[in-house]
Amino acid sequence: MPSDNTAVYSESSGESRKLQRALDWRGAFWVAAGVPPLVLFSIGGIAGVAGQAAFLVWIISMIMGFSQSFTYAEIAGMFGNKSGGASVYGATAWLRYSKMIAPLSVWCNWFAWSPVLSLGCAIAAGYILNALFAIPTAESQVVADWIVANGAQFTAESPAVLDYIAANAGTSVADAIAAVQSTAAIDALTPAARVWEAFNVTIPGLGTLHFNSTFVIGAILMLIIFAIQHRGIASTARAQKVLAVVVLVPLFLVGIVPIVTGSIDYMNVTDIVPPSVAYGGDVGSWNIGGWTLFLGALYIAAWSTYGFETAVCYTAEMKDPARDTFKAIFFSGLLCMIFYFMIPFSFQGVFGAAGMLDPGIVDGSGIAQALGSMVSSSNVVTQIFVILMIMALFLAIMTAMAGSSRTLYQGSRDGWLPRYLSHVNDHGAPTNAMWTDLVFNLILLALASDAAGYFYVLAISNVGYLTFNFLNLNAGWIHRIDSSHIRRPWKAPNWLIGFNTLLAFVNALLLGAGAKVWGYDGALWSGVAFAALILPVFWYRHYMQDGGKFPPEALEDLGLSNGDLGERKAGFLPYLALIVGACIVLWANWFFVLPG
């Protein structure tokens, strides 16, 4: 590794390629600007499980994420030669204590961030399908015309009418006929593209992969984003800057206009209690069931609100990482605080917890219409917000691919992940890591192309994200003890490192209590099983390919070489942290139960 702070990759052919130092903190800030739109991914789902307390969930989660970022800013500054984000920088702290924990942290961070590609493309594909192949509503004229022309085929003796009456006791024959006519009309007038599916594959323990219209459009969107990022981080930052300005300014107006114009109904943001049951809409209480729902909402919110830590994924591509690293994550955090405080508050203040249970808001397909209605009743404004919503999803997906691919790249460079991921093209883009991201997310896209699979992907990926956060927040104090001699361009106050360590165990509590809230009892264990997949991969790379030694560059930022992992100055404390964290997860998973 040269001493001029370049990140160089030498291929077997002797060709030398590198991640190019093309960013200042502003460039990293713009690349991370895709995090604020993540609030739109789960704003309806969180309203469903937290009820009147939903906006408070976002505020608490964002404050936690902002506080934690100061630990990440400190340890990122120690590694000016690495890319890949906080998980890479924190993983080195665990190497002295267990070689297996370091790759686990990196892997968990990657499989938490990477699904943004599939989830975002699934929602964007839904908007495109709605725009090009709209399903008519029951009140539309085309439905009325179809009923006039074909409705006479349904009579009191029709099987469909009899089935409807049996399923809806007390319904009159006339009402049953009208309902069946409306349903038949909508089915007949639904464009074929909305129901087309080439085939599906059921995978036991995972779900069903749907290769349908949503999958095809989502795959095309992924390839477009791949093509943009293929030209390197500078090109990505320029594209992100344009998208961010176009998307975030209107999104800011959506948040501020209802407050300024007095459109907020403060009854919607008072009486802060969770619902009696998830998606029930009724007011519950702060009993065990209520706290379970609240913690479950905090669990899934963390996937969005903590995400701006991706701003430190690019230290090896920063012109002056000592100066730029802290600024990038700090200002990215401030940007997210504005949006995560304001958007959920205004959204809930206008629609109320019950209004946010609309299926289109919960699954994301109706978010654009809801946003447009907050500032204007014009259909033109609504259509503009549909376009902006698609662009916002692009913004988030671009951020996710840029950060997650560099996590894979650096994991490979440091000897934790397969060697092929180290490849860099002539533009300084880690293309093999990007292709891996793409293929993995095509599988997830097939799973998320059905509404039932969307939150399942989200719940499982967040098991990895909170695991990474737990390990990395503890890495802050481990680095303080074991690597106190390493220069830190920015150093957090001692009390803040201590407070963030406490938050690590709060995240363990959220992990144990929260994963079960999203309709999948086994989400926690599915996430744990997926996390464990890295262990045989690392074992093969480290022991079979590298002979039990890490590449020289893996630890050179810590002043270590020749396989020396350094003295374990923290003693038994890191192991104690792991034991306590595991106990909290298991206890919370047992103690907290869903209402009813």
Coordinates of C-alpha atoms in Angstrom, one line a residue:
M1 CA 0.0 0.0 0.0
P2 CA 1.6 3.3 -1.0
S3 CA 2.1 6.0 1.5
D4 CA 0.3 8.7 -0.6
N5 CA -3.1 7.7 0.7
T6 CA -4.3 6.2 -2.6
A7 CA -6.4 3.1 -2.5
V8 CA -4.8 0.8 -5.1
Y9 CA -5.9 -2.6 -6.4
S10 CA -3.4 -4.7 -8.2
E11 CA -4.9 -7.4 -10.5
S12 CA -3.2 -10.6 -11.4
S13 CA -2.4 -9.2 -14.8
G14 CA -0.3 -6.5 -13.1
E15 CA -2.8 -3.8 -14.0
S16 CA -3.3 -1.2 -11.2
R17 CA -6.6 0.4 -10.6
K18 CA -7.8 2.6 -7.7
L19 CA -10.7 4.3 -6.1
Q20 CA -10.3 7.8 -7.2
R21 CA -10.0 10.6 -4.7
A22 CA -12.6 12.8 -6.4
L23 CA -14.9 13.9 -3.5
D24 CA -14.9 16.7 -1.0
W25 CA -17.4 16.6 1.9
R26 CA -20.1 18.2 -0.3
G27 CA -19.8 15.4 -2.8
A28 CA -20.2 12.8 0.0
F29 CA -23.1 14.8 1.3
W30 CA -24.9 14.7 -2.0
V31 CA -24.4 11.0 -2.4
A32 CA -25.9 10.5 1.0
A33 CA -28.8 12.9 0.2
G34 CA -30.9 9.8 -0.8
V35 CA -31.5 9.0 2.9
P36 CA -34.3 11.6 3.6
P37 CA -36.7 10.1 1.1
L38 CA -36.4 6.8 2.9
V39 CA -39.0 8.2 5.3
L40 CA -41.5 7.5 2.6
F41 CA -40.7 3.8 2.4
S42 CA -42.3 3.0 5.8
I43 CA -44.2 6.0 7.0
G44 CA -47.5 4.1 6.5
G45 CA -46.3 0.9 8.1
I46 CA -45.0 2.8 11.2
A47 CA -48.3 4.6 11.5
G48 CA -50.1 1.2 11.4
V49 CA -48.1 -0.2 14.4
A50 CA -47.6 3.0 16.4
G51 CA -50.8 4.9 15.9
Q52 CA -50.9 8.3 17.4
A53 CA -47.3 7.8 18.6
A54 CA -46.0 7.4 15.0
F55 CA -44.5 10.9 14.6
L56 CA -42.8 10.6 18.0
V57 CA -41.2 7.3 16.9
W58 CA -39.5 9.1 14.0
I59 CA -38.2 11.9 16.2
I60 CA -36.8 9.6 18.9
S61 CA -35.2 7.3 16.2
M62 CA -33.7 10.3 14.4
I63 CA -32.2 11.7 17.6
M64 CA -30.7 8.3 18.4
G65 CA -29.2 8.1 14.9
F66 CA -27.7 11.6 15.1
S67 CA -26.1 10.9 18.4
Q68 CA -24.7 7.6 17.2
S69 CA -23.2 9.2 14.1
F70 CA -20.6 11.0 16.3
T71 CA -19.1 7.7 17.2
Y72 CA -19.0 6.7 13.6
A73 CA -17.4 10.1 12.6
E74 CA -14.6 9.5 15.1
I75 CA -13.7 6.0 13.9
A76 CA -14.1 6.9 10.2
G77 CA -11.5 9.5 10.6
M78 CA -9.0 6.9 11.7
F79 CA -9.2 5.1 8.4
G80 CA -8.4 7.6 5.6
N81 CA -7.3 4.8 3.3
K82 CA -10.5 2.7 3.5
S83 CA -13.9 2.9 1.9
G84 CA -17.0 0.9 2.8
G85 CA -18.5 2.9 5.7
A86 CA -18.7 2.6 9.5
S87 CA -19.0 -1.2 9.6
V88 CA -15.6 -1.6 8.0
Y89 CA -13.9 0.9 10.3
G90 CA -15.6 -0.6 13.4
A91 CA -15.0 -4.2 12.4
T92 CA -11.2 -3.7 12.8
A93 CA -11.8 -3.1 16.5
W94 CA -13.2 -6.6 16.9
L95 CA -10.4 -8.5 15.1
R96 CA -8.3 -8.8 18.2
Y97 CA -11.1 -10.5 20.0
S98 CA -12.6 -12.7 17.3
K99 CA -11.9 -12.9 13.6
M100 CA -15.5 -14.0 12.9
I101 CA -17.1 -10.9 14.4
A102 CA -15.5 -8.4 12.0
P103 CA -16.8 -9.9 8.8
L104 CA -20.2 -10.4 10.5
S105 CA -20.4 -6.7 11.1
V106 CA -19.6 -5.8 7.5
W107 CA -22.0 -8.4 6.1
C108 CA -24.8 -7.3 8.4
N109 CA -24.4 -3.7 7.3
W110 CA -24.3 -4.7 3.6
F111 CA -27.5 -6.9 3.7
A112 CA -29.3 -4.2 5.6
W113 CA -28.5 -1.4 3.1
S114 CA -28.5 -3.4 -0.2
P115 CA -32.3 -4.1 -0.2
V116 CA -33.0 -0.4 -0.6
L117 CA -32.4 -1.2 -4.3
S118 CA -35.1 -3.8 -4.5
L119 CA -37.6 -2.1 -2.3
G120 CA -37.2 1.3 -4.0
C121 CA -37.5 -0.2 -7.4
A122 CA -40.6 -2.2 -6.4
I123 CA -42.3 1.0 -5.3
A124 CA -41.1 3.0 -8.3
A125 CA -42.3 0.2 -10.6
G126 CA -45.7 0.4 -8.9
Y127 CA -45.9 4.2 -9.7
I128 CA -44.9 3.6 -13.3
L129 CA -47.6 0.9 -13.7
N130 CA -50.2 3.2 -12.1
A131 CA -49.3 6.0 -14.6
L132 CA -49.2 3.8 -17.7
F133 CA -51.8 1.1 -16.8
A134 CA -54.2 2.6 -14.3
I135 CA -56.7 0.3 -12.7
P136 CA -60.1 2.1 -12.8
T137 CA -61.9 3.0 -9.6
A138 CA -65.4 1.8 -8.6
E139 CA -66.6 5.4 -9.1
S140 CA -65.1 5.9 -12.6
Q141 CA -67.2 6.4 -15.7
V142 CA -65.7 3.4 -17.5
V143 CA -66.8 1.1 -14.7
A144 CA -70.4 2.6 -14.8
D145 CA -70.5 2.1 -18.6
W146 CA -69.3 -1.6 -18.3
I147 CA -72.1 -2.2 -15.7
V148 CA -74.7 -0.7 -18.0
A149 CA -73.5 -3.0 -20.8
N150 CA -72.8 -6.2 -18.9
G151 CA -74.3 -5.9 -15.4
A152 CA -77.5 -7.7 -16.2
Q153 CA -75.7 -11.1 -16.1
F154 CA -75.6 -10.9 -12.3
T155 CA -78.9 -11.8 -10.6
A156 CA -80.0 -12.8 -7.1
E157 CA -79.3 -16.5 -8.1
S158 CA -75.8 -15.9 -9.5
P159 CA -73.1 -17.8 -7.5
A160 CA -71.0 -14.7 -7.1
V161 CA -73.9 -12.8 -5.5
L162 CA -74.8 -15.7 -3.2
D163 CA -71.1 -16.0 -2.1
Y164 CA -71.0 -12.3 -1.4
I165 CA -74.2 -12.5 0.8
A166 CA -72.8 -15.5 2.6
A167 CA -69.5 -13.6 3.3
N168 CA -71.2 -10.4 4.3
A169 CA -74.1 -11.3 6.5
G170 CA -77.0 -8.8 6.5
T171 CA -76.3 -7.4 3.0
S172 CA -79.4 -6.9 0.8
V173 CA -79.6 -8.6 -2.5
A174 CA -79.6 -5.3 -4.4
D175 CA -76.4 -4.2 -2.6
A176 CA -74.8 -7.6 -3.1
I177 CA -75.5 -7.4 -6.9
A178 CA -74.1 -3.9 -7.1
A179 CA -70.9 -4.9 -5.3
V180 CA -70.4 -7.9 -7.5
Q181 CA -71.1 -5.9 -10.6
S182 CA -68.5 -3.3 -9.5
T183 CA -65.9 -5.9 -8.8
A184 CA -66.5 -7.7 -12.1
A185 CA -66.2 -4.4 -14.0
I186 CA -62.9 -3.5 -12.3
D187 CA -61.5 -7.0 -13.0
A188 CA -62.6 -6.8 -16.7
L189 CA -61.1 -3.4 -17.2
T190 CA -57.8 -3.9 -15.4
P191 CA -55.0 -3.7 -17.9
A192 CA -53.3 -7.1 -18.6
A193 CA -50.0 -5.6 -17.6
R194 CA -51.2 -5.2 -14.0
V195 CA -51.9 -8.9 -13.6
W196 CA -49.3 -10.4 -15.9
E197 CA -46.9 -12.8 -14.3
A198 CA -44.5 -15.1 -16.3
F199 CA -44.1 -17.5 -13.4
N200 CA -43.5 -17.7 -9.6
V201 CA -41.2 -19.8 -7.4
T202 CA -42.0 -20.6 -3.8
I203 CA -38.9 -21.0 -1.6
P204 CA -39.7 -22.7 1.8
G205 CA -38.9 -20.4 4.7
L206 CA -38.4 -17.4 2.5
G207 CA -41.5 -16.7 0.5
T208 CA -42.7 -16.6 -3.2
L209 CA -40.6 -15.0 -5.9
H210 CA -42.9 -13.3 -8.4
F211 CA -41.6 -12.6 -11.9
N212 CA -44.3 -10.2 -13.0
S213 CA -44.6 -6.7 -14.4
T214 CA -43.3 -5.1 -11.3
F215 CA -40.2 -7.2 -11.5
V216 CA -39.5 -6.4 -15.1
I217 CA -39.8 -2.6 -14.6
G218 CA -37.8 -2.7 -11.4
A219 CA -35.0 -4.6 -13.1
I220 CA -34.8 -2.0 -15.9
L221 CA -34.6 0.7 -13.3
M222 CA -31.7 -1.1 -11.5
L223 CA -29.8 -1.4 -14.7
I224 CA -30.2 2.4 -15.4
I225 CA -28.8 3.2 -11.9
F226 CA -26.0 0.7 -12.5
A227 CA -25.1 2.5 -15.7
I228 CA -24.9 5.9 -14.0
Q229 CA -22.7 4.6 -11.2
H230 CA -20.4 2.7 -13.6
R231 CA -18.7 6.0 -14.4
G232 CA -17.4 6.4 -10.8
I233 CA -18.2 8.3 -7.6
A234 CA -17.8 11.8 -9.1
S235 CA -20.4 11.1 -11.8
T236 CA -22.7 9.6 -9.1
A237 CA -22.3 12.7 -6.9
R238 CA -23.2 15.1 -9.8
A239 CA -26.3 13.1 -10.6
Q240 CA -27.3 12.9 -7.0
K241 CA -26.9 16.7 -6.6
V242 CA -29.4 17.4 -9.4
L243 CA -31.8 14.8 -8.1
A244 CA -31.5 16.0 -4.5
V245 CA -32.3 19.6 -5.4
V246 CA -35.3 18.6 -7.5
V247 CA -36.7 16.2 -4.9
L248 CA -35.9 17.6 -1.5
V249 CA -37.1 21.2 -2.1
P250 CA -40.7 20.0 -2.9
L251 CA -40.5 17.5 -0.1
F252 CA -39.5 20.2 2.3
L253 CA -42.5 22.3 1.1
V254 CA -44.8 19.4 1.8
G255 CA -43.6 19.3 5.4
I256 CA -43.6 23.1 6.0
V257 CA -46.8 24.2 4.1
P258 CA -49.3 22.5 6.4
I259 CA -47.6 23.9 9.5
V260 CA -47.5 27.5 8.1
T261 CA -51.1 27.4 6.7
G262 CA -52.6 25.9 9.8
S263 CA -53.7 22.7 8.1
I264 CA -52.4 20.6 11.0
D265 CA -55.2 19.1 13.2
Y266 CA -53.5 19.0 16.5
M267 CA -55.9 16.3 17.7
N268 CA -54.0 14.0 15.4
V269 CA -50.6 14.6 17.2
T270 CA -51.8 14.5 20.8
D271 CA -53.1 11.7 23.0
I272 CA -49.9 9.8 22.2
V273 CA -50.7 6.2 22.7
P274 CA -50.2 3.1 20.5
P275 CA -53.1 1.3 18.9
S276 CA -54.9 -1.6 20.5
V277 CA -53.7 -3.9 17.7
A278 CA -51.4 -3.3 14.7
Y279 CA -53.3 -1.6 11.8
G280 CA -56.4 -1.5 13.9
G281 CA -56.9 2.2 14.1
D282 CA -58.3 2.0 17.7
V283 CA -56.6 3.7 20.6
G284 CA -54.8 1.3 22.9
S285 CA -52.7 1.8 26.0
W286 CA -49.2 1.6 27.3
N287 CA -49.4 -2.0 28.4
I288 CA -47.0 -4.8 27.2
G289 CA -48.7 -5.1 23.9
G290 CA -48.7 -1.3 23.4
W291 CA -44.9 -1.1 24.2
T292 CA -44.3 -4.0 21.8
L293 CA -45.9 -2.1 19.0
F294 CA -44.0 1.1 19.9
L295 CA -40.6 -0.7 20.0
G296 CA -41.5 -2.5 16.8
A297 CA -42.0 0.9 15.2
L298 CA -38.7 2.2 16.5
Y299 CA -37.1 -1.0 15.2
I300 CA -38.2 -0.4 11.6
A301 CA -37.7 3.4 11.7
A302 CA -34.0 2.8 12.5
W303 CA -33.5 1.3 9.0
S304 CA -34.2 4.8 7.6
T305 CA -33.2 7.3 10.3
Y306 CA -29.7 5.9 11.0
G307 CA -29.0 5.6 7.3
F308 CA -27.1 8.8 6.8
E309 CA -24.0 7.1 8.3
T310 CA -23.5 6.1 4.6
A311 CA -21.8 9.6 4.2
V312 CA -18.6 8.0 5.6
C313 CA -18.5 5.2 3.0
Y314 CA -16.2 7.2 0.8
T315 CA -13.1 8.1 2.9
A316 CA -10.8 6.5 0.3
E317 CA -12.4 8.6 -2.4
M318 CA -12.2 11.9 -0.4
K319 CA -9.5 14.4 -1.4
D320 CA -9.0 15.3 2.3
P321 CA -10.6 12.6 4.5
A322 CA -9.2 14.1 7.7
R323 CA -11.2 17.3 7.1
D324 CA -14.1 16.0 5.0
T325 CA -15.3 12.9 6.9
F326 CA -16.8 14.7 9.9
K327 CA -18.4 17.4 7.8
A328 CA -20.0 14.9 5.5
I329 CA -21.7 12.9 8.2
F330 CA -22.6 15.9 10.4
F331 CA -24.3 17.9 7.7
S332 CA -26.0 14.8 6.3
G333 CA -27.4 14.2 9.8
L334 CA -28.7 17.7 10.1
L335 CA -30.4 17.4 6.7
C336 CA -32.1 14.2 7.9
M337 CA -33.2 15.7 11.1
I338 CA -35.1 18.4 9.2
F339 CA -37.0 15.9 7.1
Y340 CA -37.5 13.1 9.7
F341 CA -38.9 15.6 12.2
M342 CA -41.1 17.5 9.8
I343 CA -42.5 15.1 7.2
P344 CA -44.0 12.5 9.7
F345 CA -45.4 15.3 11.9
S346 CA -47.1 17.1 9.0
F347 CA -48.2 13.8 7.4
Q348 CA -49.9 12.6 10.6
G349 CA -51.2 16.1 11.5
V350 CA -53.0 16.3 8.2
F351 CA -54.3 12.7 7.7
G352 CA -54.3 11.4 11.3
A353 CA -53.3 7.9 12.3
A354 CA -56.5 6.4 10.9
G355 CA -56.0 8.2 7.5
M356 CA -52.5 6.9 7.3
L357 CA -53.8 3.3 7.3
D358 CA -55.0 3.8 3.7
P359 CA -53.6 0.7 1.8
G360 CA -51.9 3.0 -0.7
I361 CA -50.0 4.8 2.0
V362 CA -49.1 1.6 3.8
D363 CA -47.7 -0.1 0.7
G364 CA -46.2 3.1 -0.7
S365 CA -48.2 3.2 -3.9
G366 CA -50.4 6.1 -2.8
I367 CA -47.7 8.3 -1.1
A368 CA -47.4 10.7 -4.0
Q369 CA -51.1 11.4 -4.1
A370 CA -51.1 12.0 -0.4
L371 CA -48.1 14.4 -0.6
G372 CA -49.7 16.3 -3.4
S373 CA -53.0 16.7 -1.5
M374 CA -51.1 18.3 1.4
V375 CA -50.2 21.3 -0.6
S376 CA -52.9 21.5 -3.3
S377 CA -56.1 19.9 -4.6
S378 CA -55.0 20.2 -8.2
N379 CA -54.6 16.9 -10.2
V380 CA -51.7 18.5 -12.0
V381 CA -49.9 18.9 -8.6
T382 CA -50.6 15.3 -7.8
Q383 CA -49.1 14.1 -11.1
I384 CA -46.0 16.3 -10.4
F385 CA -45.6 14.5 -7.1
V386 CA -45.9 11.2 -8.7
I387 CA -42.9 12.1 -10.9
L388 CA -41.1 13.5 -7.9
M389 CA -41.8 10.3 -5.9
I390 CA -40.2 8.2 -8.6
M391 CA -37.2 10.6 -8.6
A392 CA -37.0 10.4 -4.8
L393 CA -36.8 6.6 -5.1
F394 CA -34.0 6.9 -7.6
L395 CA -32.2 9.2 -5.2
A396 CA -32.5 6.6 -2.4
I397 CA -31.5 3.7 -4.7
M398 CA -28.4 5.6 -6.0
T399 CA -27.3 6.2 -2.4
A400 CA -27.8 2.5 -1.5
M401 CA -25.9 1.1 -4.4
A402 CA -23.0 3.5 -4.0
G403 CA -22.6 2.7 -0.3
S404 CA -23.3 -1.0 -0.2
S405 CA -21.1 -1.8 -3.2
R406 CA -18.2 -0.1 -1.5
T407 CA -18.8 -2.1 1.7
L408 CA -18.4 -5.3 -0.4
Y409 CA -15.3 -3.9 -2.1
Q410 CA -13.5 -2.9 1.1
G411 CA -14.6 -6.2 2.8
S412 CA -12.8 -8.0 0.0
R413 CA -9.7 -5.8 0.2
D414 CA -9.4 -6.4 3.9
G415 CA -9.6 -10.2 3.5
W416 CA -13.2 -10.8 4.8
L417 CA -15.2 -11.3 1.6
P418 CA -14.4 -13.1 -1.7
R419 CA -11.5 -11.7 -3.8
Y420 CA -13.4 -11.0 -6.9
L421 CA -15.3 -8.2 -5.2
S422 CA -12.0 -6.1 -5.2
H423 CA -12.2 -5.4 -8.9
V424 CA -12.3 -1.7 -9.9
N425 CA -12.9 -0.4 -13.4
D426 CA -11.1 2.5 -15.2
H427 CA -13.5 5.0 -13.7
G428 CA -12.8 3.9 -10.1
A429 CA -16.1 2.1 -9.6
P430 CA -16.1 -1.2 -7.8
T431 CA -18.1 -2.9 -10.6
N432 CA -17.9 -6.6 -9.4
A433 CA -19.4 -5.5 -6.1
M434 CA -22.0 -3.5 -8.0
W435 CA -22.9 -6.5 -10.1
T436 CA -23.2 -8.6 -6.9
D437 CA -25.5 -6.0 -5.4
L438 CA -27.6 -6.1 -8.6
V439 CA -28.0 -9.9 -8.8
F440 CA -28.8 -10.1 -5.1
N441 CA -31.5 -7.4 -5.4
L442 CA -33.1 -9.0 -8.4
I443 CA -33.9 -11.9 -6.2
L444 CA -35.2 -9.6 -3.5
L445 CA -37.2 -7.7 -6.1
A446 CA -38.9 -10.9 -7.1
L447 CA -39.8 -11.4 -3.5
A448 CA -40.9 -7.7 -2.9
S449 CA -42.9 -7.6 -6.2
D450 CA -45.8 -9.0 -4.1
A451 CA -47.1 -6.7 -1.4
A452 CA -46.9 -9.4 1.2
G453 CA -43.2 -9.8 0.7
Y454 CA -42.3 -6.0 1.0
F455 CA -42.2 -5.7 4.8
Y456 CA -40.8 -9.2 5.2
V457 CA -37.7 -8.1 3.2
L458 CA -37.6 -4.9 5.3
A459 CA -37.9 -6.8 8.7
I460 CA -35.2 -9.3 7.9
S461 CA -32.7 -6.8 6.5
N462 CA -33.1 -4.7 9.6
V463 CA -32.0 -7.6 11.8
G464 CA -28.7 -7.1 10.1
Y465 CA -28.7 -3.3 10.5
L466 CA -29.3 -3.3 14.2
T467 CA -26.7 -6.0 14.7
F468 CA -24.2 -3.9 12.8
N469 CA -25.1 -0.8 14.9
F470 CA -24.7 -2.8 18.1
L471 CA -21.3 -4.0 17.1
N472 CA -20.1 -0.7 15.8
L473 CA -21.2 1.5 18.7
N474 CA -19.2 -0.9 21.0
A475 CA -16.3 -0.6 18.5
G476 CA -16.1 3.1 19.4
W477 CA -14.9 2.4 23.0
I478 CA -12.9 -0.6 22.0
H479 CA -10.9 1.6 19.6
R480 CA -10.5 4.1 22.4
I481 CA -8.8 1.5 24.6
D482 CA -6.9 -0.6 22.1
S483 CA -5.9 2.2 19.6
S484 CA -5.7 5.3 21.7
H485 CA -2.4 6.2 20.0
I486 CA -4.0 6.5 16.6
R487 CA -4.6 10.1 15.4
R488 CA -8.3 11.1 15.3
P489 CA -9.0 14.1 13.1
W490 CA -12.2 14.5 15.1
K491 CA -12.7 13.1 18.5
A492 CA -16.1 12.7 20.3
P493 CA -16.5 13.8 23.9
N494 CA -16.0 10.9 26.3
W495 CA -19.6 11.2 27.7
L496 CA -21.0 10.9 24.1
I497 CA -19.0 7.7 23.5
G498 CA -20.5 6.4 26.7
F499 CA -24.0 7.4 25.9
N500 CA -23.8 5.9 22.4
T501 CA -22.6 2.6 24.0
L502 CA -25.8 2.7 26.1
L503 CA -27.7 3.2 22.8
A504 CA -26.0 0.0 21.5
F505 CA -27.9 -2.0 24.1
V506 CA -31.1 0.0 23.4
N507 CA -30.8 -1.2 19.8
A508 CA -30.4 -4.8 21.1
L509 CA -33.7 -4.3 22.9
L510 CA -35.4 -3.0 19.7
L511 CA -34.0 -6.0 17.8
G512 CA -35.4 -8.5 20.2
A513 CA -38.8 -6.9 20.6
G514 CA -39.3 -5.3 17.2
A515 CA -38.7 -7.9 14.5
K516 CA -41.9 -9.9 15.4
V517 CA -44.2 -6.9 15.0
W518 CA -44.2 -7.0 11.2
G519 CA -46.3 -10.0 10.7
Y520 CA -43.5 -12.6 10.6
D521 CA -42.8 -14.4 13.8
G522 CA -39.6 -15.9 12.4
A523 CA -38.1 -12.6 11.0
L524 CA -35.5 -12.4 13.8
W525 CA -34.4 -15.9 13.3
S526 CA -34.5 -15.6 9.5
G527 CA -32.2 -12.5 9.9
V528 CA -29.9 -14.4 12.2
A529 CA -29.7 -17.3 9.8
F530 CA -28.9 -15.0 6.9
A531 CA -26.2 -13.2 8.9
A532 CA -24.6 -16.5 9.7
L533 CA -24.1 -17.2 5.9
I534 CA -20.9 -15.0 6.1
L535 CA -19.1 -17.4 8.4
P536 CA -18.4 -20.2 5.8
V537 CA -17.6 -17.5 3.2
F538 CA -15.0 -15.9 5.5
W539 CA -13.6 -19.2 6.6
Y540 CA -12.9 -20.1 3.0
R541 CA -11.4 -16.8 2.1
H542 CA -9.3 -16.4 5.2
Y543 CA -8.1 -19.9 6.0
M544 CA -8.1 -21.6 2.5
Q545 CA -7.1 -18.7 0.3
D546 CA -5.1 -16.4 2.6
G547 CA -3.5 -19.0 4.9
G548 CA -5.0 -17.5 8.0
K549 CA -3.5 -14.0 7.5
F550 CA -5.0 -10.7 6.6
P551 CA -3.7 -8.6 3.7
P552 CA -1.1 -6.1 4.8
E553 CA -3.3 -3.1 4.1
A554 CA -6.1 -4.4 6.3
L555 CA -4.6 -3.1 9.5
E556 CA -2.0 -0.6 8.4
D557 CA -4.2 2.3 9.5
L558 CA -3.8 1.0 13.0
G559 CA 0.0 0.7 12.6
L560 CA -0.1 -3.1 12.6
S561 CA 1.5 -5.5 10.1
N562 CA 2.8 -9.0 9.5
G563 CA -0.3 -10.6 10.9
D564 CA 0.0 -8.8 14.2
L565 CA -3.5 -8.0 15.5
G566 CA -2.2 -6.0 18.5
E567 CA -2.7 -6.3 22.2
R568 CA -6.1 -7.0 23.7
K569 CA -6.1 -4.1 26.1
A570 CA -9.9 -4.2 26.7
G571 CA -9.6 -7.7 28.1
F572 CA -12.9 -9.5 28.7
L573 CA -15.0 -6.4 28.2
P574 CA -15.8 -6.9 24.5
Y575 CA -17.0 -10.4 25.2
L576 CA -19.1 -9.2 28.1
A577 CA -20.7 -6.6 25.8
L578 CA -21.6 -9.5 23.4
I579 CA -23.0 -11.6 26.2
V580 CA -25.1 -8.8 27.6
G581 CA -26.3 -7.8 24.2
A582 CA -27.4 -11.4 23.3
C583 CA -29.2 -11.7 26.6
I584 CA -31.1 -8.5 26.0
V585 CA -32.2 -9.7 22.5
L586 CA -33.4 -13.0 23.8
W587 CA -35.1 -11.5 26.9
A588 CA -36.9 -8.8 24.8
N589 CA -38.0 -11.4 22.2
W590 CA -39.5 -13.5 25.0
F591 CA -41.0 -10.7 27.2
F592 CA -42.6 -8.4 24.6
V593 CA -45.7 -9.9 22.9
L594 CA -48.2 -8.4 20.5
P595 CA -51.5 -7.3 21.9
G596 CA -54.3 -9.8 21.6

